[in-house]
Coordinates of C-alpha atoms in Angstrom, one line a residue:
X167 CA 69.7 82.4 81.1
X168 CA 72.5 83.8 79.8
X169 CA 74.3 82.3 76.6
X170 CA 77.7 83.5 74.7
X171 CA 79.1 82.5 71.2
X172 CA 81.1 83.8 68.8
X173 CA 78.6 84.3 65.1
X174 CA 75.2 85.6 64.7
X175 CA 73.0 82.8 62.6
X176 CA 71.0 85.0 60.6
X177 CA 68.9 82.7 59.0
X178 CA 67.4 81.7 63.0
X179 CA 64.9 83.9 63.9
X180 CA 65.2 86.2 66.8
X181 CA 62.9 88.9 68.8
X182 CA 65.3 91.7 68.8
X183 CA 68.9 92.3 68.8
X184 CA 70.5 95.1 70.9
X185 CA 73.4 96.9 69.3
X186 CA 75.2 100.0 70.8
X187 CA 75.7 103.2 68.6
X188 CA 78.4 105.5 69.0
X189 CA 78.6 109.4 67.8
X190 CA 81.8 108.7 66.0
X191 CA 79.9 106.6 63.8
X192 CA 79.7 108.4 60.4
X193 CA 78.4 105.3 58.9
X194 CA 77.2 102.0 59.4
X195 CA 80.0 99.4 60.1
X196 CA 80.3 95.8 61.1
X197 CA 76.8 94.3 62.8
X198 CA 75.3 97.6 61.9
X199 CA 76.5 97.6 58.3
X200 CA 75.4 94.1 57.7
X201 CA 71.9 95.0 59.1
X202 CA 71.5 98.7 57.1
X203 CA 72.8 96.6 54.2
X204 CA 69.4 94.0 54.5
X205 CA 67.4 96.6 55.0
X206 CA 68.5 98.5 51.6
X207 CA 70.4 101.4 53.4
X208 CA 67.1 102.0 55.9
X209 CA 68.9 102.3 58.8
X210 CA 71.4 105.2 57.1
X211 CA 68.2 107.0 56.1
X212 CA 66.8 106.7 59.6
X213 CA 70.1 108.6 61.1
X214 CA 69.6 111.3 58.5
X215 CA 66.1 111.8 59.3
X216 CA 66.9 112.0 63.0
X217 CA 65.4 108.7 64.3
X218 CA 68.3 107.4 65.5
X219 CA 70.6 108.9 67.3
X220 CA 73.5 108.1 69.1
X221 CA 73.1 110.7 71.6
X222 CA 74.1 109.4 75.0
X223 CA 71.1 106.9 76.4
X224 CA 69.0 107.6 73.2
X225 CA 66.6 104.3 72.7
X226 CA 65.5 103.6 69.0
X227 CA 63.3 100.7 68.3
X228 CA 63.5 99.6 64.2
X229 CA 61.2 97.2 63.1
X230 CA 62.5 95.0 60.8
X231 CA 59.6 93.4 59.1
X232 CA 60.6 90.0 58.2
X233 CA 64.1 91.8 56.4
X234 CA 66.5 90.2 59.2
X235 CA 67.0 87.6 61.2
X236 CA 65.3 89.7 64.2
X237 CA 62.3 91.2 64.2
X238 CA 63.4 94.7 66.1
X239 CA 66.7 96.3 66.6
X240 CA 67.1 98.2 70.0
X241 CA 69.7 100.6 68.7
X242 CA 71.4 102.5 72.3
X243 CA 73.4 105.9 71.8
X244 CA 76.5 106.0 73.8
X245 CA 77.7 109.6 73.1
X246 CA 81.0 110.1 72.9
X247 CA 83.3 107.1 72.8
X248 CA 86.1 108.8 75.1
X249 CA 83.6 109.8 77.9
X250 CA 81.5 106.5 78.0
X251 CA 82.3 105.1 81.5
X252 CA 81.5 101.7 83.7
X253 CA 78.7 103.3 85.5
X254 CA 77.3 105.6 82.3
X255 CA 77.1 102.7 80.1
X256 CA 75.4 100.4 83.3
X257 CA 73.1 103.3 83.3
X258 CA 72.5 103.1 79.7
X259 CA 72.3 99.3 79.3
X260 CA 68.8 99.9 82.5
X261 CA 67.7 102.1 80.2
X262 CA 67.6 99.9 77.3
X263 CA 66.3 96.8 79.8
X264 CA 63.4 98.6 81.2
X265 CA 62.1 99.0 76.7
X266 CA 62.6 95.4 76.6
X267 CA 60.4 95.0 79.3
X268 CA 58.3 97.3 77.9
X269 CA 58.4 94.8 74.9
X270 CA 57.4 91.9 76.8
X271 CA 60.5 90.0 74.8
X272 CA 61.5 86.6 76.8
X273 CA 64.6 86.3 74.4
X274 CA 67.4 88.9 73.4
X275 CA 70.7 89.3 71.3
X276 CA 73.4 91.4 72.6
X277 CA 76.2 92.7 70.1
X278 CA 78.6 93.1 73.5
X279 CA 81.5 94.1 71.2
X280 CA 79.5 97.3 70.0
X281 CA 79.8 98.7 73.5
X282 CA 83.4 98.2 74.2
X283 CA 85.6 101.0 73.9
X284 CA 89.4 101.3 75.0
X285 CA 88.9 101.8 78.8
X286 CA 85.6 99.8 78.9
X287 CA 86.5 96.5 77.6
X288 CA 84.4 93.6 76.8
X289 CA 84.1 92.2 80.1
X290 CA 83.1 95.1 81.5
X291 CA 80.2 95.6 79.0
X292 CA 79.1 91.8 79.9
X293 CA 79.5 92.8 83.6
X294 CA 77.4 96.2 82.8
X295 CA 74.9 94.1 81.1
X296 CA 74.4 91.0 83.5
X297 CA 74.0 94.0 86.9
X298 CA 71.5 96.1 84.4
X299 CA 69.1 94.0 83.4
X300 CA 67.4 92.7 86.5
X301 CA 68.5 95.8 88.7
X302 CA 66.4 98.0 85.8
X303 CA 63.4 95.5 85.5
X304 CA 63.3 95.1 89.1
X305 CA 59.5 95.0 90.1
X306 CA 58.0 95.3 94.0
X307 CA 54.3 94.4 93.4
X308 CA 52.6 94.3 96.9
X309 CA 50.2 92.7 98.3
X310 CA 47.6 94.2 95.2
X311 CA 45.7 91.9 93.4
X312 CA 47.4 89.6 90.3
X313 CA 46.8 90.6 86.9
X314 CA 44.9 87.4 84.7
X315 CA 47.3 88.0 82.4
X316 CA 50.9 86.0 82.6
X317 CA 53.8 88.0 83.0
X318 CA 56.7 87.8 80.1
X319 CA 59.8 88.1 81.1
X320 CA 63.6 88.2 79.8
X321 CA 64.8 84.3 79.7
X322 CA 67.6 83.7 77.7
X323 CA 70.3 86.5 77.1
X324 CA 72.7 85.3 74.2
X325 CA 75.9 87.6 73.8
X326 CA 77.7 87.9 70.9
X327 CA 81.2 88.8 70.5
X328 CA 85.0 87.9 69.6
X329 CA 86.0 87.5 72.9
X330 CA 86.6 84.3 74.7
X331 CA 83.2 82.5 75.2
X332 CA 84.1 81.3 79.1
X333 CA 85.2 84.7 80.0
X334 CA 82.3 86.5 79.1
X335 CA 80.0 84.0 80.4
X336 CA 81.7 83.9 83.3
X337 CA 81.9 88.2 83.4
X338 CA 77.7 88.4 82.8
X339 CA 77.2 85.8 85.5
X340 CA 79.3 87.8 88.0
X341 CA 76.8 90.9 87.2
X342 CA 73.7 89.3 87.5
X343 CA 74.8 87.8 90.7
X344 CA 75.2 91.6 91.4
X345 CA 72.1 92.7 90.2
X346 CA 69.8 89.6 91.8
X347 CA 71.7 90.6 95.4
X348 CA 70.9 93.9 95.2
X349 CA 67.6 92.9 94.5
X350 CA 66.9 91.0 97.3
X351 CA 67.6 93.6 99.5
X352 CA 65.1 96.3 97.8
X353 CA 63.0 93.3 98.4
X354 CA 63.6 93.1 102.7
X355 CA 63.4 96.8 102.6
X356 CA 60.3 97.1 100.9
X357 CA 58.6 95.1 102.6
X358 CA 56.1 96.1 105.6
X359 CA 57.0 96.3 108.9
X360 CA 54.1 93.6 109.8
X361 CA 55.6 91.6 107.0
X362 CA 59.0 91.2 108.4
X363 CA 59.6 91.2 111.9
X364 CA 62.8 90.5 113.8
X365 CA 61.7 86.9 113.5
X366 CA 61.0 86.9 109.7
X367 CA 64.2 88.2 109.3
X368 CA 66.2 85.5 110.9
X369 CA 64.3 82.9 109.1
X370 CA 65.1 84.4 105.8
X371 CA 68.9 84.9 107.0
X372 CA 68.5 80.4 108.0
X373 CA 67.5 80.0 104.8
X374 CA 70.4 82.1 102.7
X375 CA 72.6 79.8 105.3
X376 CA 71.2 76.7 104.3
X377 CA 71.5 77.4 100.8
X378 CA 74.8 78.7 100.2
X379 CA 76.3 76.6 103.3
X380 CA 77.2 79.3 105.5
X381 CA 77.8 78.5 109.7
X382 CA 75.1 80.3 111.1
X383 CA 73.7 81.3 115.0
X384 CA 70.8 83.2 115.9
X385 CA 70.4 84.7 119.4
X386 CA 67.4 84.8 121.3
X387 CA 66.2 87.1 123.7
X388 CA 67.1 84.7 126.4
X389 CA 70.9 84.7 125.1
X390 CA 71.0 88.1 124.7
X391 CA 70.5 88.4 128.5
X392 CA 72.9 85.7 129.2
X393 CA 75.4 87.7 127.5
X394 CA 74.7 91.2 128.5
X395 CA 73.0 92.8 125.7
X396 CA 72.0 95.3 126.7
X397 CA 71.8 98.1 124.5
X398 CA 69.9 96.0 122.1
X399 CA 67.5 94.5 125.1
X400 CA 66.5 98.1 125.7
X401 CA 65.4 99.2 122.6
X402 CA 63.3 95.9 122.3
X403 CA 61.4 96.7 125.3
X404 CA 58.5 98.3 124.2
X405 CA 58.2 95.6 121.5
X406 CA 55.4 92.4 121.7
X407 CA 58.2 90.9 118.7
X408 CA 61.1 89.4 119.9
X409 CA 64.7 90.6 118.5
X410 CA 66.9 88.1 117.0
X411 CA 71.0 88.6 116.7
X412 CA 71.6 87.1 113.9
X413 CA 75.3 85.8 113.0
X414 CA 76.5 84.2 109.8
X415 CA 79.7 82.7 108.8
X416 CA 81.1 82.3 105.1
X417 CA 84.8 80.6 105.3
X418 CA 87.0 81.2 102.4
X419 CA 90.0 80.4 103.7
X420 CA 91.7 77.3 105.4
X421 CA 92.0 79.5 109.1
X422 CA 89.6 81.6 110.6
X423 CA 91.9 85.2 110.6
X424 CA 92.3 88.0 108.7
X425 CA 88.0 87.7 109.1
X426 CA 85.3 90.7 107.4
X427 CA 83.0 91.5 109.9
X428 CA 80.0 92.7 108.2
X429 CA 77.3 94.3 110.7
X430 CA 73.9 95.9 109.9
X431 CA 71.0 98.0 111.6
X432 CA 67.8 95.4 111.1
X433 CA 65.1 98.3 113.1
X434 CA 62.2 96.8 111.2
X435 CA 59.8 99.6 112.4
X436 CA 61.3 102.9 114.0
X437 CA 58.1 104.7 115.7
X438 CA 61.2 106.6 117.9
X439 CA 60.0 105.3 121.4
X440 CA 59.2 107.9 123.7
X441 CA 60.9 110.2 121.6
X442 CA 58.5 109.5 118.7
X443 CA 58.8 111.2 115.4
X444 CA 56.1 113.3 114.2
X445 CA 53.2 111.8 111.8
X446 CA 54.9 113.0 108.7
X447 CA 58.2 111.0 110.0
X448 CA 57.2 107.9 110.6
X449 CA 55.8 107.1 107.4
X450 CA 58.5 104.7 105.5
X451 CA 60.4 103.6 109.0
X452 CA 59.8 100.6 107.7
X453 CA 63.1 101.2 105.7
X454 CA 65.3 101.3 109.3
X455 CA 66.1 97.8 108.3
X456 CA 68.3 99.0 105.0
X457 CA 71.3 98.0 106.3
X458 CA 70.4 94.8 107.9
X459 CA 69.3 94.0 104.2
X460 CA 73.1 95.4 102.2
X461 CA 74.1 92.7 104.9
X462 CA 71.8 90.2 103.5
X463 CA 72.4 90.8 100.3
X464 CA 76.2 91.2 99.7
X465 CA 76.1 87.7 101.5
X466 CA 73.7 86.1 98.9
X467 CA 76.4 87.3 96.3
X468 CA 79.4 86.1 98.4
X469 CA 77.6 82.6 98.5
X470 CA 77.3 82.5 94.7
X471 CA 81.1 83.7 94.0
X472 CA 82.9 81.7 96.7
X473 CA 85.6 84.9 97.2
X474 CA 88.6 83.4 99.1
X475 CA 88.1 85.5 102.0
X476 CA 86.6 85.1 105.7
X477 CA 83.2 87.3 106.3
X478 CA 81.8 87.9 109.4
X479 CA 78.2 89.0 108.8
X480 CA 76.3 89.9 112.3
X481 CA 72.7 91.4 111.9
X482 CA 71.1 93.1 114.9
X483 CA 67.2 93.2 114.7
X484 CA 64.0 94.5 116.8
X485 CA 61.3 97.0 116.1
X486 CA 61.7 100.1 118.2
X487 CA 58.1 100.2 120.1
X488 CA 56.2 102.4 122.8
X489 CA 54.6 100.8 125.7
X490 CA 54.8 101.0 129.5
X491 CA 57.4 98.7 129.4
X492 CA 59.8 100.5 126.6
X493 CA 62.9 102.1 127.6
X494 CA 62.8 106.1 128.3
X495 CA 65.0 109.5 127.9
X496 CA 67.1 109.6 131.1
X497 CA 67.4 105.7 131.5
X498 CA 70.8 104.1 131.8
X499 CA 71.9 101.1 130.0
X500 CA 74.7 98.5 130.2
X501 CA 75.9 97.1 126.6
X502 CA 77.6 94.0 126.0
X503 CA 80.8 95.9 126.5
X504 CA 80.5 96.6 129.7
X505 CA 80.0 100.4 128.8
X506 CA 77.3 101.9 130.5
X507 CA 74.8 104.5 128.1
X508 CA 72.7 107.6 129.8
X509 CA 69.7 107.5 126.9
X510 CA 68.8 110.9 125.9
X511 CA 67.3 110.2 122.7
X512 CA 65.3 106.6 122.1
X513 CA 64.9 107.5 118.5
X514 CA 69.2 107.1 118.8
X515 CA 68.1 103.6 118.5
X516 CA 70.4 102.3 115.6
X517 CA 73.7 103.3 117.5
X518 CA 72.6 101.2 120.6
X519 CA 72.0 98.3 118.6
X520 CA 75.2 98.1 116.3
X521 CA 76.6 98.5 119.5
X522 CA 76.3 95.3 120.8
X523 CA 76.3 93.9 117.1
X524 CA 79.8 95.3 117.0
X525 CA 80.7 93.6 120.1
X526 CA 80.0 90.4 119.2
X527 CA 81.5 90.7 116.0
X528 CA 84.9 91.3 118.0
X529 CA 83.8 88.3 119.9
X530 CA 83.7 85.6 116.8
X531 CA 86.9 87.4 115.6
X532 CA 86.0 90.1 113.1
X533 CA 89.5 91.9 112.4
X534 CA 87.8 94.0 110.1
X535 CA 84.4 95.9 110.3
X536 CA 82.3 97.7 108.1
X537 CA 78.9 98.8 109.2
X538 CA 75.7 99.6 107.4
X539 CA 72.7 101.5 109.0
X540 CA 70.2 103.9 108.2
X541 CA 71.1 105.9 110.7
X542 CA 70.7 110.0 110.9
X543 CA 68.8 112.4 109.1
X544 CA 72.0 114.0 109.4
X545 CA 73.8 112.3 106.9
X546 CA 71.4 113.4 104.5
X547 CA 71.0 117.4 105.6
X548 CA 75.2 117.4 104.7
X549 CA 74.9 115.2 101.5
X550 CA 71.4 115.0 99.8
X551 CA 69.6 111.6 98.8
X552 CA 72.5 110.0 96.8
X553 CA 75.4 109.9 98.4
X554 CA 76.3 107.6 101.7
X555 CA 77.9 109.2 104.3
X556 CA 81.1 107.9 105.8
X557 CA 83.7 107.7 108.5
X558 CA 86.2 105.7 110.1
X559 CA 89.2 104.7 112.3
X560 CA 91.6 103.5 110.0
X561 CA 93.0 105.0 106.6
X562 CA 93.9 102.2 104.8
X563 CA 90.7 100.2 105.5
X564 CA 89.0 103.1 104.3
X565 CA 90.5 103.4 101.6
X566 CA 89.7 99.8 100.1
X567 CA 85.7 100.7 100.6
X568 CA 86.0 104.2 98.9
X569 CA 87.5 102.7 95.9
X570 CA 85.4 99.6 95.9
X571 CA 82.1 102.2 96.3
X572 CA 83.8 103.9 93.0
X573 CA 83.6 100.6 91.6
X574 CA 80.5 99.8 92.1
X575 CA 79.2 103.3 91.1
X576 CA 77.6 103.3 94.7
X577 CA 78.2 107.7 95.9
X578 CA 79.9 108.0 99.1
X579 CA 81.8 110.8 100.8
X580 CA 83.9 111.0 103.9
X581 CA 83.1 112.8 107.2
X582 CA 85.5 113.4 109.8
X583 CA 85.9 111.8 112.8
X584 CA 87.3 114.4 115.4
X585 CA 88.4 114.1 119.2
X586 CA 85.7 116.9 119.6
X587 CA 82.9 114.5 118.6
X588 CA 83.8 111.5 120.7
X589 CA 84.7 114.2 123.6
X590 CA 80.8 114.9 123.3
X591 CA 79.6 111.5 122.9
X592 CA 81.6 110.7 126.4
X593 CA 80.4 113.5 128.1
X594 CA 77.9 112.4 130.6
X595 CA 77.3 112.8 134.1
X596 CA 75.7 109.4 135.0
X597 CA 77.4 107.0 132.6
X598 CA 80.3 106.1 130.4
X599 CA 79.0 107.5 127.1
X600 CA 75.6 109.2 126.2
X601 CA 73.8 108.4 122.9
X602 CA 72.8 111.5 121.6
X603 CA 74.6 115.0 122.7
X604 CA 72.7 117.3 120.3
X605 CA 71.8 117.7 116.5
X606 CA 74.5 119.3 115.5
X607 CA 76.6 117.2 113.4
X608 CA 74.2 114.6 114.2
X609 CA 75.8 112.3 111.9
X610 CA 79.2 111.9 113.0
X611 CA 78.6 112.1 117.0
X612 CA 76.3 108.6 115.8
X613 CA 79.3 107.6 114.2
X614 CA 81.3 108.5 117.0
X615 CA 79.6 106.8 119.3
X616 CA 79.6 103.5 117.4
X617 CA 83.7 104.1 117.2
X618 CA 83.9 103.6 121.3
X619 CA 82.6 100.0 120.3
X620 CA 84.8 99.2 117.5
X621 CA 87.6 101.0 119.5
X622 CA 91.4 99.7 118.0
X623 CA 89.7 97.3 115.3
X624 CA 89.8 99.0 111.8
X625 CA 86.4 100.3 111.2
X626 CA 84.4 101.6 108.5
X627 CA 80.8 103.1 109.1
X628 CA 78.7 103.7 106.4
X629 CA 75.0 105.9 106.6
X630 CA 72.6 105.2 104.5
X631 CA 69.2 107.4 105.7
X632 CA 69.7 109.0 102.4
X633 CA 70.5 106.3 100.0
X634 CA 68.5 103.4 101.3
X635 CA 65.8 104.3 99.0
X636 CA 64.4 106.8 96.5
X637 CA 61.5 108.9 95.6
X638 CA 61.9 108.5 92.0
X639 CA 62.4 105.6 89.3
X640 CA 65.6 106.1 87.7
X641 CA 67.3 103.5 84.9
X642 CA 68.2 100.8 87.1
X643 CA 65.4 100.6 89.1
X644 CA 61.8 102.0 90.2
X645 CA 61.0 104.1 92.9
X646 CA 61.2 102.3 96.9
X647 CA 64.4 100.4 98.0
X648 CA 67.7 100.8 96.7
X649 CA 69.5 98.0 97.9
X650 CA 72.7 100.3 98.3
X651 CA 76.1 99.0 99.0
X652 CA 75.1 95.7 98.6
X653 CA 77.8 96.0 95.2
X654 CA 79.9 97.8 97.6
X655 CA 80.2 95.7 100.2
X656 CA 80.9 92.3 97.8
X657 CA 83.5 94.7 95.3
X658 CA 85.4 95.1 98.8
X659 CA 84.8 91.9 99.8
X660 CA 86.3 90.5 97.0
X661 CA 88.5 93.3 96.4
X662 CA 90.2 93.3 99.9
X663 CA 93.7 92.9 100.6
X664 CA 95.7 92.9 104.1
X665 CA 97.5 95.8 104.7

């Protein structure tokens, strides 16, 4: 798809070429220059007349009538060169995908050097560019009926610049790779809770295994009861769909140690049991699966980038049902700990099953864990739609996520993790810990709760109710799933260093 060299053949004939435009500009140089200079000093008059402008994320589309090489020039306004960062130009670079979709183009030029600036180099733009592109023309058609006519898409990408060829290429694969991963999870979490099941989910998680090589084992109910499970048992009882616990294993290093354990909630459908949400809640619970699916798709990235590193993903999955066989308020539970849990809340349902998740993580020899899980409507009453919550156990481990979230341009923003909290979460009369002491600070007692499970390993827990999807299409993406922290996760991943 994607193509680098050095020179621009202007006697081939192209669709469009995409050139970046900053305000410091007083007049056309370079790229630009040759192109105003073709067009007998058009594209000067044009920034005179105010049609293009290199006002941050401005889009101006110049036909070139048969005058160039390329029959339109997507011209993008990146403001001010000192304040253009990582994440503003990615932004930008959506922007300027989603009009070339608009276009129905199946073949682009890039001018990559026109976007660099001192602190965002040339890699970086290539990076920027390879994550925009699919993550802004990222489409979720349904199940509605196809459209007769065929659908054009981008194809082939060629970059130009004076940079080394292999390193860009190399740069704009790594963000596509990005992009397609996060992808894939909007994908799992946009789909309907009747279209993936517990079931579904493991066979989609065989065949990421199969192709990228990964070790993998998926539990069955039956095992699950061999081994205690639970927490996860009960929150599957009022459900006709089996739950799966699904483990994967990617081994970058000669020795299985100093191993990534990577565990997400996979609640395909969250009615709230007995504790059932109201009719306006329980639209979009298909979603309770979001960070099952960040799992899924930071590991579809790891298996294309090979990061020398061991990663531990574990993936616990069930609907949360009624019947007259699904747990109740008041019941007590036994996880795969040994802990015992007094249920006061079954729409607590996440924390019970990353429970056991986390357990068996510790049990194939996760050292490290990060969790992902849609998990409160907490999280998102202290920090709004855009920003993940989190907390954890450990500083430094911390630390690495928060400045591989930074990275990635993925908002998060710590919560503490007080004595008071866990004090609350252990406080019950008929068992070790209960699952849900009150609403206030919702957020962190779930966190705190999932801490008695991860207890001395370095932990990291990260909520996502807010972030897991949006209400609005934005310039990398449409409306629905996010697939947040997928970029995250595989930044840190790749990122991570022992401490």
């Amino acid at each position: 798809m994607f193509h680098v060299q050095n020179t621009i053949d202007f006697t081939e004939k192209q669709s469009a070429l995409v050139v970046g435009l900053f305000e410091k500009n007083k007049r056309f140089e370079g790229l630009l220059g040759d192109l105003d200079q073709a067009l007998n000093g058009q594209l000067t008059e044009l920034v005179r007349e105010g049609d293009i402008s290199a006002k941050f994320k401005g889009i101006a589309k110049i036909h070139t009538f048969g005058q160039t090489a390329f029959k339109r020039i997507f011209i993008v306004g990146l403001g001010k060169e000192d304040e253009l960062t990582f994440t503003s130009l990615r932004e930008a670079l959506g922007k300027v995908s989603k009009e070339l979709q608009v276009a129905k183009l199946t073949d682009v030029v890039v001018a990559v050097d026109a976007f660099a600036t001192a602190d965002v180099d040339v890699l970086d733009v290539s990076h920027a560019f390879g994550e925009a592109l699919p993550l802004a023309t990222y489409k979720f058609d349904g199940y509605k009926k196809k459209s007769n006519e065929p659908e054009r898409k981008i194809e082939n990408v060629t970059l130009v610049t004076k940079h080394d060829v292999e390193e860009v290429k190399t740069s704009v694969t790594v963000g596509y790779y990005y992009g397609v991963g996060t992808n894939s999870a909007r994908t799992l979490v946009n789909l309907p809770g009747n279209m993936l099941t517990a079931t579904d989910m493991a066979n989609y998680a065989a065949e990421l295994a199969n192709k990228y090589e990964f070790e993998i084992e998926i539990l069955e109910k039956e095992d699950m009861e061999k081994l205690g499970m639970g927490a996860i048992l009960a929150v599957n009882k009022g459900s006709v769909e089996p739950p799966k616990m699904i483990v994967m294993k990617y081994q970058g290093r000669d020795e299985w140690t100093d191993v990534i354990g990577l565990v997400g909630k996979g609640i395909t459908f969250d009615t709230g049991g007995y504790s059932i949400k109201p009719k306006d809640g329980i639209i979009g619970m298909k979603s309770d699966m979001g960070g099952a699916a960040s799992v899924l798709g930071a590991m579809e990235v790891i298996g294309e980038l090979r990061p020398e590193q061991n990663v531990l993903a574990v993936i616990a999955t069930t609907d949360n049902m009624i019947s007259g066989e699904a747990f109740k308020p008041d019941d007590v539970i036994t996880s795969m700990s040994g802990k015992t849990i007094e249920v006061l809340n079954t729409d607590a349902e996440g924390r019970l099953v990353l429970a056991d998740a986390i357990t068996y993580a510790k049990h194939h020899g996760a050292n490290y864990l990060v969790d992902v899980a849609t998990l409160t409507g907490g999280v998102i009453v202290a920090l709004g739609m855009k920003t993940t919550g989190a907390m954890a156990n450990n500083e430094t481990l911390f630390e690495q996520v928060l400045e591989a979230s930074y990275e990635a341009g993925e908002q998060m923003w710590r919560l503490p993790l007080f004595d008071s909290e866990v004090k609350r979460v252990r406080n019950s009369k008929v068992a070790d810990l209960n699952n849900s002491p009150g609403r206030d600070g919702h957020a962190i007692l779930a966190a705190a709760f999932i801490g008695e499970f991860a207890e001395d390993t370095p932990w990291v827990h990260l909520d996502i109710a807010g972030t897991a999807t949006t209400s609005s299409s934005h310039d990398l993406g449409p409306a629905g799933a996010t697939g947040v922290m997928v970029r995250t996760l595989v930044t840190f991943v790749e990122r991570f260093e022992i401490k």
